[in-house]
XYZ file of C-alpha atoms in Angstrom:
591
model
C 98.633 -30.843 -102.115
C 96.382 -28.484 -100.641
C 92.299 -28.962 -100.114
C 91.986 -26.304 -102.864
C 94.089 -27.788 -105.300
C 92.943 -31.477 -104.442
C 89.163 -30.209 -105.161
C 89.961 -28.402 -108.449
C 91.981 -31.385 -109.791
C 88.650 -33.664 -108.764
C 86.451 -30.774 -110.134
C 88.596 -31.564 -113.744
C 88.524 -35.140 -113.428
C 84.379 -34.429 -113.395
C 84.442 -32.357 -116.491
C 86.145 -34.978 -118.204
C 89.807 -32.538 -118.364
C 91.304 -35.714 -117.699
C 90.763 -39.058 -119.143
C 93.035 -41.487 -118.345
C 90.418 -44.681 -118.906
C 89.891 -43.084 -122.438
C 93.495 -43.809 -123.307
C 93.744 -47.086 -122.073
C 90.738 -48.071 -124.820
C 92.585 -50.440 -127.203
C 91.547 -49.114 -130.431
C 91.614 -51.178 -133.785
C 92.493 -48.617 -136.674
C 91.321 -49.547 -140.283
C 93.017 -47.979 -143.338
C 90.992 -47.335 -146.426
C 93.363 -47.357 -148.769
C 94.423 -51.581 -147.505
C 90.735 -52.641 -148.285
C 89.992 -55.689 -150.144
C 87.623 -53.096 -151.991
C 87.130 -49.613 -152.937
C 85.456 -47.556 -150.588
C 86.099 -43.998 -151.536
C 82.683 -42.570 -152.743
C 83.267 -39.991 -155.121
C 86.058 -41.130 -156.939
C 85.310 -42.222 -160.670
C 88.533 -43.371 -162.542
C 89.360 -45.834 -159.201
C 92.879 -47.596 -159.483
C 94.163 -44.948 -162.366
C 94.621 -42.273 -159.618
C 98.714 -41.625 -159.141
C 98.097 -40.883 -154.987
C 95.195 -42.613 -153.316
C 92.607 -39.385 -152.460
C 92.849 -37.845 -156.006
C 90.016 -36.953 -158.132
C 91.374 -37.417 -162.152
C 93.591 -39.899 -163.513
C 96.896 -39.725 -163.606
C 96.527 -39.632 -167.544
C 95.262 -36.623 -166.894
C 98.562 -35.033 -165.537
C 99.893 -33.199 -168.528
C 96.859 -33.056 -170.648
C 95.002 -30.308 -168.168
C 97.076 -27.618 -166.904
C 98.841 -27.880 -164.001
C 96.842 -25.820 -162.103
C 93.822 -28.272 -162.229
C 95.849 -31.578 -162.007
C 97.551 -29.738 -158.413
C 94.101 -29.245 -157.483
C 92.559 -32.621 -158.420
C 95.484 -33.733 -155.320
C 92.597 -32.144 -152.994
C 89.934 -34.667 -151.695
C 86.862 -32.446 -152.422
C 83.765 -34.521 -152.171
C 85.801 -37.284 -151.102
C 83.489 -39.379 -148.680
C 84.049 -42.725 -146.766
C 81.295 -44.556 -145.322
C 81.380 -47.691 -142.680
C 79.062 -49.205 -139.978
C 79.865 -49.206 -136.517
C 78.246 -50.121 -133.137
C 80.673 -48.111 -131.386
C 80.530 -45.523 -128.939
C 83.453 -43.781 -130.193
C 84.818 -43.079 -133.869
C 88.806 -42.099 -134.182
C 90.149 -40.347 -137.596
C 93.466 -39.639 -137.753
C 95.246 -38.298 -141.289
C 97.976 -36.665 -142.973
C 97.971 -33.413 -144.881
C 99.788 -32.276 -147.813
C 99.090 -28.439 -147.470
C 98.549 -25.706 -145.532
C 95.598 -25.874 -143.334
C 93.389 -23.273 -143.527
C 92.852 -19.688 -145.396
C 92.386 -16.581 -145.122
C 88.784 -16.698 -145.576
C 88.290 -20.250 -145.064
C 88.753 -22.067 -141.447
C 91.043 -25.244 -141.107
C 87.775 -26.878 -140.368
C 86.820 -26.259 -144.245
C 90.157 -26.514 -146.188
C 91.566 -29.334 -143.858
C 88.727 -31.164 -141.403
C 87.086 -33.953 -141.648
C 82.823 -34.260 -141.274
C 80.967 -37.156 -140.240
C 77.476 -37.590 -140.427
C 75.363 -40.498 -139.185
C 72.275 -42.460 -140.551
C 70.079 -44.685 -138.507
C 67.794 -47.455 -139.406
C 64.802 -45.529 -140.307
C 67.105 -43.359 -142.591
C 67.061 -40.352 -141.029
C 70.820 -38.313 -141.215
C 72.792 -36.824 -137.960
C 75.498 -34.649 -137.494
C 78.319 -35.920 -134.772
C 80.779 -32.905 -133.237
C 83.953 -34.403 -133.117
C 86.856 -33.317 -130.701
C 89.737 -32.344 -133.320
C 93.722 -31.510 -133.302
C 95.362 -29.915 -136.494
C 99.083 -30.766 -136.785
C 101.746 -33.435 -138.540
C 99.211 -35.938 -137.641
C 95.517 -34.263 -137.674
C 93.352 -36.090 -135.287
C 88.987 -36.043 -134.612
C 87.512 -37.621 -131.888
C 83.846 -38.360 -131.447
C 83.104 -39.228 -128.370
C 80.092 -40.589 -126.397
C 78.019 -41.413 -129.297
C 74.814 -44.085 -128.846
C 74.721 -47.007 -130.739
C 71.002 -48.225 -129.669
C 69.093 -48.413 -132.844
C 65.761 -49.052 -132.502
C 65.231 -52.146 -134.967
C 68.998 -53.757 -133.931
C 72.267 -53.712 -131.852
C 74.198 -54.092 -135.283
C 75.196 -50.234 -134.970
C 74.004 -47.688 -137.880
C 75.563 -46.136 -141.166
C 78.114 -43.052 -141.186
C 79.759 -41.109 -143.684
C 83.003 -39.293 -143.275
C 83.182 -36.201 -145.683
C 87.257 -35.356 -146.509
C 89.088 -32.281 -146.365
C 87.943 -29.526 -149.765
C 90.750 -27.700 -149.813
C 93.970 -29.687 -148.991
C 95.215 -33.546 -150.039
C 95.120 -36.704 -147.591
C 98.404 -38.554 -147.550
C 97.374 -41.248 -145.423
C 94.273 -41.521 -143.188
C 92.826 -44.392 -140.895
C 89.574 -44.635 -138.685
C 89.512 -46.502 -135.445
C 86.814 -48.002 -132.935
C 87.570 -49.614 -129.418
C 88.824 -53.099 -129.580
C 85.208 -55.236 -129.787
C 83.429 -52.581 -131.496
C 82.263 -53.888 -134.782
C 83.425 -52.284 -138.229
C 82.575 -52.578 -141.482
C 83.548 -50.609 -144.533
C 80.331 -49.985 -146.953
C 81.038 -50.573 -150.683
C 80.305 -48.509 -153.687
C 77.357 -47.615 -154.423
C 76.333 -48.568 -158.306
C 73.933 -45.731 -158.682
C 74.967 -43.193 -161.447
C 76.307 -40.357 -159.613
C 75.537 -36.086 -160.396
C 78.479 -35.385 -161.885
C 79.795 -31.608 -161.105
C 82.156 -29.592 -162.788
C 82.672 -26.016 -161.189
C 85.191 -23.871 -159.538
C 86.252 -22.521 -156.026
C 82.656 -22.372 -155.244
C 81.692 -26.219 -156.294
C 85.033 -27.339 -154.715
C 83.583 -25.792 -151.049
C 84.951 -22.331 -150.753
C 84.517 -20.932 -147.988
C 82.306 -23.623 -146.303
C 83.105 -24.002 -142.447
C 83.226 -27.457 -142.938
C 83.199 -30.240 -145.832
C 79.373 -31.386 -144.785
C 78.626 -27.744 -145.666
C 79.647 -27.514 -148.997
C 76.591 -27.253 -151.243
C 77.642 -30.226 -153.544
C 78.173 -32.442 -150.331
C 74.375 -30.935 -149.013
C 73.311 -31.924 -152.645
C 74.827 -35.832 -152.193
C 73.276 -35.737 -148.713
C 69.728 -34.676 -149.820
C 69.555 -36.701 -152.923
C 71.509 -39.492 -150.989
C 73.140 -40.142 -154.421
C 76.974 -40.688 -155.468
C 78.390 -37.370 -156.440
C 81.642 -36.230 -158.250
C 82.978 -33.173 -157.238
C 85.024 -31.548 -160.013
C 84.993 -28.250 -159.070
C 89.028 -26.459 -159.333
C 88.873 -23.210 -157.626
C 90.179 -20.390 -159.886
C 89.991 -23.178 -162.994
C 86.943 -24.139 -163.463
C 86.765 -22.997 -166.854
C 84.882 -25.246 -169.407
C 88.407 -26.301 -171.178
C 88.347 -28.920 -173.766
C 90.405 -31.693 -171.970
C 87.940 -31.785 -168.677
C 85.016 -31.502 -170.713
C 86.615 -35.073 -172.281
C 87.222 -36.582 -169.139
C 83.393 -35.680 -168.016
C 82.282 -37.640 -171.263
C 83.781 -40.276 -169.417
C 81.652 -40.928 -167.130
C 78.161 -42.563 -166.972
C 76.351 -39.514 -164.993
C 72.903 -39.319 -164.084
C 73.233 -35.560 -164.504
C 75.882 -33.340 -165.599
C 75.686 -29.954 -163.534
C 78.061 -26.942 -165.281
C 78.675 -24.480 -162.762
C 81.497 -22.750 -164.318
C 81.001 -19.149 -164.652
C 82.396 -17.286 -162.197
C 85.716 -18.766 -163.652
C 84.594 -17.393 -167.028
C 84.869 -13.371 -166.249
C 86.056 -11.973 -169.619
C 89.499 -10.697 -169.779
C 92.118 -9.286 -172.073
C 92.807 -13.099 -173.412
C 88.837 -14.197 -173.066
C 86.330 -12.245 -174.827
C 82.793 -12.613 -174.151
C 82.524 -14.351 -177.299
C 85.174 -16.953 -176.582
C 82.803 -17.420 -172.999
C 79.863 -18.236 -175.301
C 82.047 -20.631 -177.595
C 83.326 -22.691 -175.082
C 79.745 -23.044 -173.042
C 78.787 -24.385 -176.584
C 81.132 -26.673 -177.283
C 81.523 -27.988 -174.144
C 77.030 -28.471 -174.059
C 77.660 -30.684 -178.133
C 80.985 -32.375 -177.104
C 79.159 -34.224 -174.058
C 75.603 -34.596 -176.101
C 78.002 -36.058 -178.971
C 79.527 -38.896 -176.574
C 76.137 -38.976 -173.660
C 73.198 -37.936 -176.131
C 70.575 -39.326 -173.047
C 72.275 -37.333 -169.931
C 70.823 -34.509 -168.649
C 72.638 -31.336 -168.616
C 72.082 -28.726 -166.053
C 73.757 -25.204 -166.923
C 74.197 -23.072 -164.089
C 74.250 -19.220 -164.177
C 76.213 -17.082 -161.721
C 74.864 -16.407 -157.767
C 76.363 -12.914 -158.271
C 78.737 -11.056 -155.834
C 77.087 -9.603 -152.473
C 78.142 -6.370 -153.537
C 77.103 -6.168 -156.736
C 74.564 -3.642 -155.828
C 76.659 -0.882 -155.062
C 79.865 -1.735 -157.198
C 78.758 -1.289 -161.024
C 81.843 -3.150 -162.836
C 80.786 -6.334 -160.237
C 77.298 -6.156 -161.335
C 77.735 -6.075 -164.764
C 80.418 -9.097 -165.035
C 77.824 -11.570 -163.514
C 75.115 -9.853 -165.804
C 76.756 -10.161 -168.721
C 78.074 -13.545 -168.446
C 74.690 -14.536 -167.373
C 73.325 -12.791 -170.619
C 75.715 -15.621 -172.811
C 74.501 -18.298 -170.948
C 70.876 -17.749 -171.172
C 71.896 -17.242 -175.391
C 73.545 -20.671 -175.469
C 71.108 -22.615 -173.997
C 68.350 -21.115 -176.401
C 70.646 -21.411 -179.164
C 71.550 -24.928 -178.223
C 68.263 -25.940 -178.030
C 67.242 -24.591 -181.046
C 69.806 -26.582 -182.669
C 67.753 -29.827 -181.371
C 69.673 -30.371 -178.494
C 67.548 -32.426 -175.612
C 67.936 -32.830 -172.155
C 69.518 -29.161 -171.096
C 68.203 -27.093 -168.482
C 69.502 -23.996 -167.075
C 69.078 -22.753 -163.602
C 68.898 -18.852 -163.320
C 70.525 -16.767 -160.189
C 66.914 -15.380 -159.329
C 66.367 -19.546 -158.481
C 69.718 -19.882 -156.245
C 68.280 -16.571 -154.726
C 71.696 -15.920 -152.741
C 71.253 -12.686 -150.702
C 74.055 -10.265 -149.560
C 74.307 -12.335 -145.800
C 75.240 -15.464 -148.329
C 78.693 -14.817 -148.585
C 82.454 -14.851 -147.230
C 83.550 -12.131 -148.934
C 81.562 -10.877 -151.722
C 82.249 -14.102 -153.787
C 82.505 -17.169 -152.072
C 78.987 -18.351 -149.755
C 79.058 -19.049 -146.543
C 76.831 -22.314 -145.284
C 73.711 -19.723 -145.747
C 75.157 -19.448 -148.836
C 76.193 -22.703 -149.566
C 72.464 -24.049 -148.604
C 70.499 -21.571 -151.092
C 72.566 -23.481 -153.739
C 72.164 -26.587 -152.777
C 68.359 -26.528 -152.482
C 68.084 -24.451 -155.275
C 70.040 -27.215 -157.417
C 68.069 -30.294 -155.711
C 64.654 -28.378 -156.759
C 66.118 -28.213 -160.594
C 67.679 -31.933 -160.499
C 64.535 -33.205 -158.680
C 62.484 -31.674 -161.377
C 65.023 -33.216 -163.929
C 64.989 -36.555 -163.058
C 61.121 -36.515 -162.079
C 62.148 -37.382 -158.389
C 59.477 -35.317 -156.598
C 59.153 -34.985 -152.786
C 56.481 -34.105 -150.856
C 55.389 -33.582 -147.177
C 54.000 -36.483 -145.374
C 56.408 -39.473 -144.710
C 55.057 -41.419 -147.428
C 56.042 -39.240 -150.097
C 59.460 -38.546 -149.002
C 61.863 -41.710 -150.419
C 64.526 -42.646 -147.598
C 66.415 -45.483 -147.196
C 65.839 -48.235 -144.108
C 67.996 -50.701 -142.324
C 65.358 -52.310 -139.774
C 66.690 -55.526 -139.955
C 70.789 -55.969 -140.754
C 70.590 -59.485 -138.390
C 68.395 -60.742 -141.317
C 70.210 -58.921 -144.368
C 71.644 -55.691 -145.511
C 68.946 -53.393 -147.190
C 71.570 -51.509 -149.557
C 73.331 -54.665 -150.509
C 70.058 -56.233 -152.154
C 69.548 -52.740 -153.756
C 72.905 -53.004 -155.271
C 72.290 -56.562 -156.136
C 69.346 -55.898 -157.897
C 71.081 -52.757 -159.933
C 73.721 -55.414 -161.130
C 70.742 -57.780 -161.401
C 69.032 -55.727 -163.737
C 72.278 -54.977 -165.966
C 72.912 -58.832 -166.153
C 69.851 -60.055 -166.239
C 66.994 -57.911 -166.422
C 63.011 -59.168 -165.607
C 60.791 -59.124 -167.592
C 58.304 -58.502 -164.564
C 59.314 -56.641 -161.445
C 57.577 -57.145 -158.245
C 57.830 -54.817 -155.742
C 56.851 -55.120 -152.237
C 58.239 -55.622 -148.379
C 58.997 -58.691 -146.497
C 55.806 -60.786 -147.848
C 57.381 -60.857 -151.172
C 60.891 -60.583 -150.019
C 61.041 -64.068 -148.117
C 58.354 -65.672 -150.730
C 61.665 -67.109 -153.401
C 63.135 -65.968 -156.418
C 66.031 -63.704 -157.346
C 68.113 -61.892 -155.433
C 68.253 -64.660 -153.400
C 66.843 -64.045 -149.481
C 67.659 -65.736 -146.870
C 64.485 -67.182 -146.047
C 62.347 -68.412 -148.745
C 58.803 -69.912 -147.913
C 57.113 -70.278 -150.896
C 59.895 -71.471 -153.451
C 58.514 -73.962 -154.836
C 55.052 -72.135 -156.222
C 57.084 -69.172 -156.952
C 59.243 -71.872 -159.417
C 56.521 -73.024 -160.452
C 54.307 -70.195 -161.213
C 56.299 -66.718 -161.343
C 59.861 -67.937 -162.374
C 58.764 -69.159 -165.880
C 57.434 -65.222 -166.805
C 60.967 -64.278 -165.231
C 59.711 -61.990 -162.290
C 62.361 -60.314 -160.542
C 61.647 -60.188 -156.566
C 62.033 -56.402 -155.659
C 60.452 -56.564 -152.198
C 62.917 -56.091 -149.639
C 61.469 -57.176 -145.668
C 60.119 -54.082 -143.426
C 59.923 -51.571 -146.471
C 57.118 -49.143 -146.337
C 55.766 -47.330 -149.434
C 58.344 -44.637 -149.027
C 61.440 -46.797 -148.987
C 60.061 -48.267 -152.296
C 59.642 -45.058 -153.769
C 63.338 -44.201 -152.954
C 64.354 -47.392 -154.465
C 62.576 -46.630 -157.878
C 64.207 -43.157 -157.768
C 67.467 -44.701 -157.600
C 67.740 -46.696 -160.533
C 65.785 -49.826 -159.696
C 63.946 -49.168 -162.894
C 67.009 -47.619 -165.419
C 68.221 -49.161 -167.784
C 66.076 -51.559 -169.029
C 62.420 -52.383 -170.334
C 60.037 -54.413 -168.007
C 56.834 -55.509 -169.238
C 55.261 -55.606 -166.582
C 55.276 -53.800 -163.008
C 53.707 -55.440 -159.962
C 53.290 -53.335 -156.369
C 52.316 -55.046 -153.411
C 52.778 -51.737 -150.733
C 51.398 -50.624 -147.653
C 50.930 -53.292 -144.655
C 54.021 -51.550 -143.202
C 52.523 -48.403 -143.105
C 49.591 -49.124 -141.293
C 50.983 -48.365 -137.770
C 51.806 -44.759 -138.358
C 50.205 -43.510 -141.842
C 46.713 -42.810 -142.161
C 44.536 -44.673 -145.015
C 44.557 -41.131 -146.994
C 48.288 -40.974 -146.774
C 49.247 -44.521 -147.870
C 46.683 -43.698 -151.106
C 48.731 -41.153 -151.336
C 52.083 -43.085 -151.358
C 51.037 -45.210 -153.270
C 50.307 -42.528 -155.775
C 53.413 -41.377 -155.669
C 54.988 -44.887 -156.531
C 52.639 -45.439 -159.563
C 53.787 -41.585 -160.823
C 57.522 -42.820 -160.184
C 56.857 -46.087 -162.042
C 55.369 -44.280 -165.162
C 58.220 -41.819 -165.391
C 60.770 -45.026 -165.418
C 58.826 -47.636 -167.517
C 56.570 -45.803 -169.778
C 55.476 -48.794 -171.533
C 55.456 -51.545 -168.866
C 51.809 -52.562 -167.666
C 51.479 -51.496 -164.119
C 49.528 -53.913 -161.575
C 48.640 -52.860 -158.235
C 48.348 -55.338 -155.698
C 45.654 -55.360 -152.478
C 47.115 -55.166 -149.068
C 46.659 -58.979 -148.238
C 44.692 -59.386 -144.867
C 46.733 -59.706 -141.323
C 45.766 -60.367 -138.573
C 43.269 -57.903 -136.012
C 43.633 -55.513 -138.772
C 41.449 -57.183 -141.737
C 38.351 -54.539 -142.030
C 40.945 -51.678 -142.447
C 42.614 -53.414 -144.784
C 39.613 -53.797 -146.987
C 38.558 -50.340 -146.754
C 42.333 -49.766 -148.200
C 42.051 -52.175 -150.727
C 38.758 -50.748 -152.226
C 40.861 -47.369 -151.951
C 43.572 -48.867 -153.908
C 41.395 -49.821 -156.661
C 39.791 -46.694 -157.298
C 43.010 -44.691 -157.525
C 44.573 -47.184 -160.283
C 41.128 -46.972 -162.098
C 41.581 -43.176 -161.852
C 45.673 -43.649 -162.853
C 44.745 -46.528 -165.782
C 46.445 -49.150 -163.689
C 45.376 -52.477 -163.240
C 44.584 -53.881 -160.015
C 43.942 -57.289 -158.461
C 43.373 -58.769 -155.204
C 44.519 -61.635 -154.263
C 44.488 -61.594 -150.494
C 41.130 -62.646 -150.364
C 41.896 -66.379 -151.036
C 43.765 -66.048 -147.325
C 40.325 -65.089 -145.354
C 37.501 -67.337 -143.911
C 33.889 -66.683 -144.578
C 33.736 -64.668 -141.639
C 36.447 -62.000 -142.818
C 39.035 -63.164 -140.512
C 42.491 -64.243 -141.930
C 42.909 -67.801 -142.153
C 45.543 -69.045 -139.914
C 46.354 -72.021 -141.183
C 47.875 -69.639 -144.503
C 50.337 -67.716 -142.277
C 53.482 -68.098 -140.386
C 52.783 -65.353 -137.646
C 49.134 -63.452 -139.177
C 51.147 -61.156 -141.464
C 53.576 -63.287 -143.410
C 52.161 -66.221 -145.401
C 53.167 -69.787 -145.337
C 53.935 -72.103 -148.086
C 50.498 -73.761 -147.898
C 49.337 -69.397 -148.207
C 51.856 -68.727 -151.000
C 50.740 -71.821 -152.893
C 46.988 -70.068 -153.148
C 48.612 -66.761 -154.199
C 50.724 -67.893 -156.878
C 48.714 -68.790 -159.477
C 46.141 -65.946 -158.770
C 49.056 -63.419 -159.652
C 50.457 -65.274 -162.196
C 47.186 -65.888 -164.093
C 46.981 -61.805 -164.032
C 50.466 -61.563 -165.502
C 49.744 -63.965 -169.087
């Protein structure tokens, strides 16, 4: 070999051409469809399906035209999610159609996406090395597993192919890495029903379909029912939607509606009508979102374009006012002006690209939020996220998906809410540290107080907790909130009123007739005068909200202001001798 060749195969090794160690990495491969469990988010009639990645049952094959049931084979919205500490993530799959389209890239109709979370709930985007072929293969490479809280690795979610069908697929890690498949989730999921543009035409990749941005941003289950060409508000899919136990039906079916010589305009306006009282008739208490047409890019210069999208827009805005002048609750429309797609939103005059694809999204999430009073605002402690500070200890979405089951089983009749303080104090779901069980037995078990505090949550986390169904489905009497200590490192006093605010709003929305009870900050250590400046703030904003407040963290402090030690395990967290004094104050409150 000469110099020059012997330096450019070393210059190759450098830029990682070749990577011989790489292949010598024992991976461990782990195939969804083998679990113990279900782990296929987005799926709804689980273990009816006739091929693993479908979307309806396979009762359904028959009763809707073939054209849907051949597109219910593709794995639109179709989204896995796991926790990993590794440094590198493997997907391998096989594919049941052609890759890509015309106007679509393989990276749309036939990729993979996978996005990461870390413990502070904030959502990432990994680039992943891909092959298409008989086997289709991503590779992400190089990724950091530090979390700041933890070495138990962080939370990802791995968005399937839109436009094509998954005959088998597995995920890997190196040998030692750990893996762990996530379950279900048990929140109700947005339920959409749509066409080529809800099923992710022409997004460059499934992450950037505007249904998967919606799931993302409202970090909700969501079923994607969208059959491109066939969306088209038929009686048999309209009875499989009544089906399912939504938290909001979204229609998005009109560009599938364009009148024709076998569909008059009238027929359009029938079946929007029937479809709106069939699913009212079987889910009187779901919201219904109707969605007009985005329009074509064109439609400004081409006059028959413009005036299909205005005219079927026209019938929609007649339903909905003659649908709710029937009596008909709970329907909303959102207009095109709102999804405000411009002429750079789309592919080809129809479909959106991700500019396009975004405008929807947001412009749905702003209706939905709106809905579902599930505001969000601009400092951190108005904006709900999850956490996962502490897996060692527990596993944050597991006890909010035992206290969803809790709440169907078994609801309280009192619901405490609060971080680690109440979290490791006793009661139900069980924790696994418990310093105070026997006052809480004692005192707060006989009024059957459910323990919602879940260790390191700060106001925000609770407020996405309340948001997702810790509240549904179920009347409390009474509503206790002890919030805030965990926000004192990085929130201002104005913004944790502010939270806290926001909470009490949430809470009112959820539990109209519960009696709401805020609870003082109690006192920690080096930090007691700001905590009483707080506390005083507290109490004036539940005077001004007709909330009831209490206080009491003062039986923890000495004459002199100072916390008493002798009450805490650590000067934040009290100890049985501490929880013993605050028992009886709450519960005295709560008779």
């Amino acid at each position: 070999m000469t110099y020059k060749k012997y330096a450019f195969v070393l210059l190759l090794y450098g830029l990682g051409y070749f990577s011989f160690a790489q292949e010598k990495t024992e991976i461990k491969w782990w195939n969804p469809a083998q679990n113990d469990f279900p782990t296929v988010e987005g799926q709804v009639w689980i273990g009816e399906v006739e091929s693993f990645y479908d979307r309806l049952p396979q009762r359904a094959r028959g009763v809707v035209r073939d054209a849907v049931w051949n597109l219910s084979k593709h794995s639109a919205g179709l989204v896995i999610r796991f926790s990993t500490d590794a440094s590198q993530i493997k997907v391998r799959y096989g594919l049941g159609g052609n890759l890509d389209m015309p106007h679509m890239p393989a990276t749309g109709v036939s990729g993979v996406d996978l996005y990461a979370k870390n413990g502070e709930g904030e959502v990432y985007w990994l680039r992943g090395n891909r092959s298409f072929g008989d086997t289709t293969r991503y590779d992400f490479n190089q990724i950091d597993g530090k979390e700041k809280y933890h070495d138990k690795g962080r939370e990802y979610q791995l968005y399937l192919p839109l436009y094509n069908s998954i005959t088998w697929l597995e995920i890997g890690v190196p040998e030692g890495a750990s893996f762990d498949p996530i379950p279900l989730r048990k929140e109700k999921p947005i339920v959409v029903y749509g066409t080529s543009i809800a099923q992710g035409a022409c997004a460059s990749r499934p992450g950037m379909a505007w249904t998967s941005i919606l799931q993302r941003n409202m970090d909700r289950p969501l079923i994607n029912l969208g059959f491109s060409g066939n969306g088209r508000m038929e009686d048999e899919v309209i009875d499989l939607l009544s089906e399912i136990e939504a938290k909001i039906f979204v229609l998005d079916c009109l560009p599938n509606l364009t009148p024709t010589k076998d569909r008059t305009i009238e027929e359009v306006e029938q079946r929007i009508k029937k479809s709106v009282r069939t699913l009212k008739e079987k889910r009187p208490n779901i919201p219904i979102l109707l969605v007009e047409h985005s329009g074509y890019s064109d439609g400004g210069l081409i006059g028959e374009r413009h005036a299909v999208y205005t005219k079927l827009n026209e019938v929609l805005r007649r339903s909905y006012a003659d649908l709710k002048a029937e009596g008909i609750t709970e329907l909303f429309i959102l207009q095109k002006s709102e999804l405000n797609l411009g002429i750079d939103s789309y592919v080809d005059g129809t479909h959106p690209s991700d500019l396009g694809m975004l405008s929807h999204a947001q412009a749905c999430e702003r209706k939905i939020r709106e809905i579902l009073y599930e505001p969000i605002g601009t400092m951190s402690t108005t904006i709900p996220v999850t956490q996962r500070r502490e897996p060692g200890l527990y596993e944050w979405e597991t006890r909010h998906q035992d206290i969803l089951q809790l709440n169907k089983t078994n609801p309280p009749k009192v619901c405490f809410f609060g971080n680690s303080i109440t979290h490791y104090w006793a009661g139900m779901p069980k924790a696994p540290i418990a310093r105070g069980e026997k006052s809480w037995k004692k005192h707060l078990a006989p009024l059957k107080v459910g323990n919602f505090g879940y260790g390191w949550d700060r106001i925000e986390n609770v407020l996405w907790r309340i948001y997702h169904d810790e509240l549904d489905g179920f009347e409390a009497e009474q509503v206790l909130v002890m919030l805030g200590t965990n926000n004192l490192g990085m929130n201002s006093n104005e913004e944790i009123i502010i939270g806290l605010e926001s909470v009490m709003d949430a809470i009112k929305a959820r539990q109209p007739h519960a009696n709401i009870r805020m609870i003082g900050i109690y006192p920690r250590r080096g930090q007691e005068a700001r905590v009483v400046k707080i506390n005083l703030m507290i109490e004036q904003i539940a005077d001004l909200n007709n909330v009831d407040y209490t206080d009491p963290g003062k039986s923890l402090l000495k004459d002199d202001g100072k916390i008493d030690e002798s009450l805490f395990t650590d000067g934040l967290h009290p100890n049985e001798k501490g929880y013993d004094l605050l028992a009886p104050l709450i519960a005295g409150q709560l008779r």
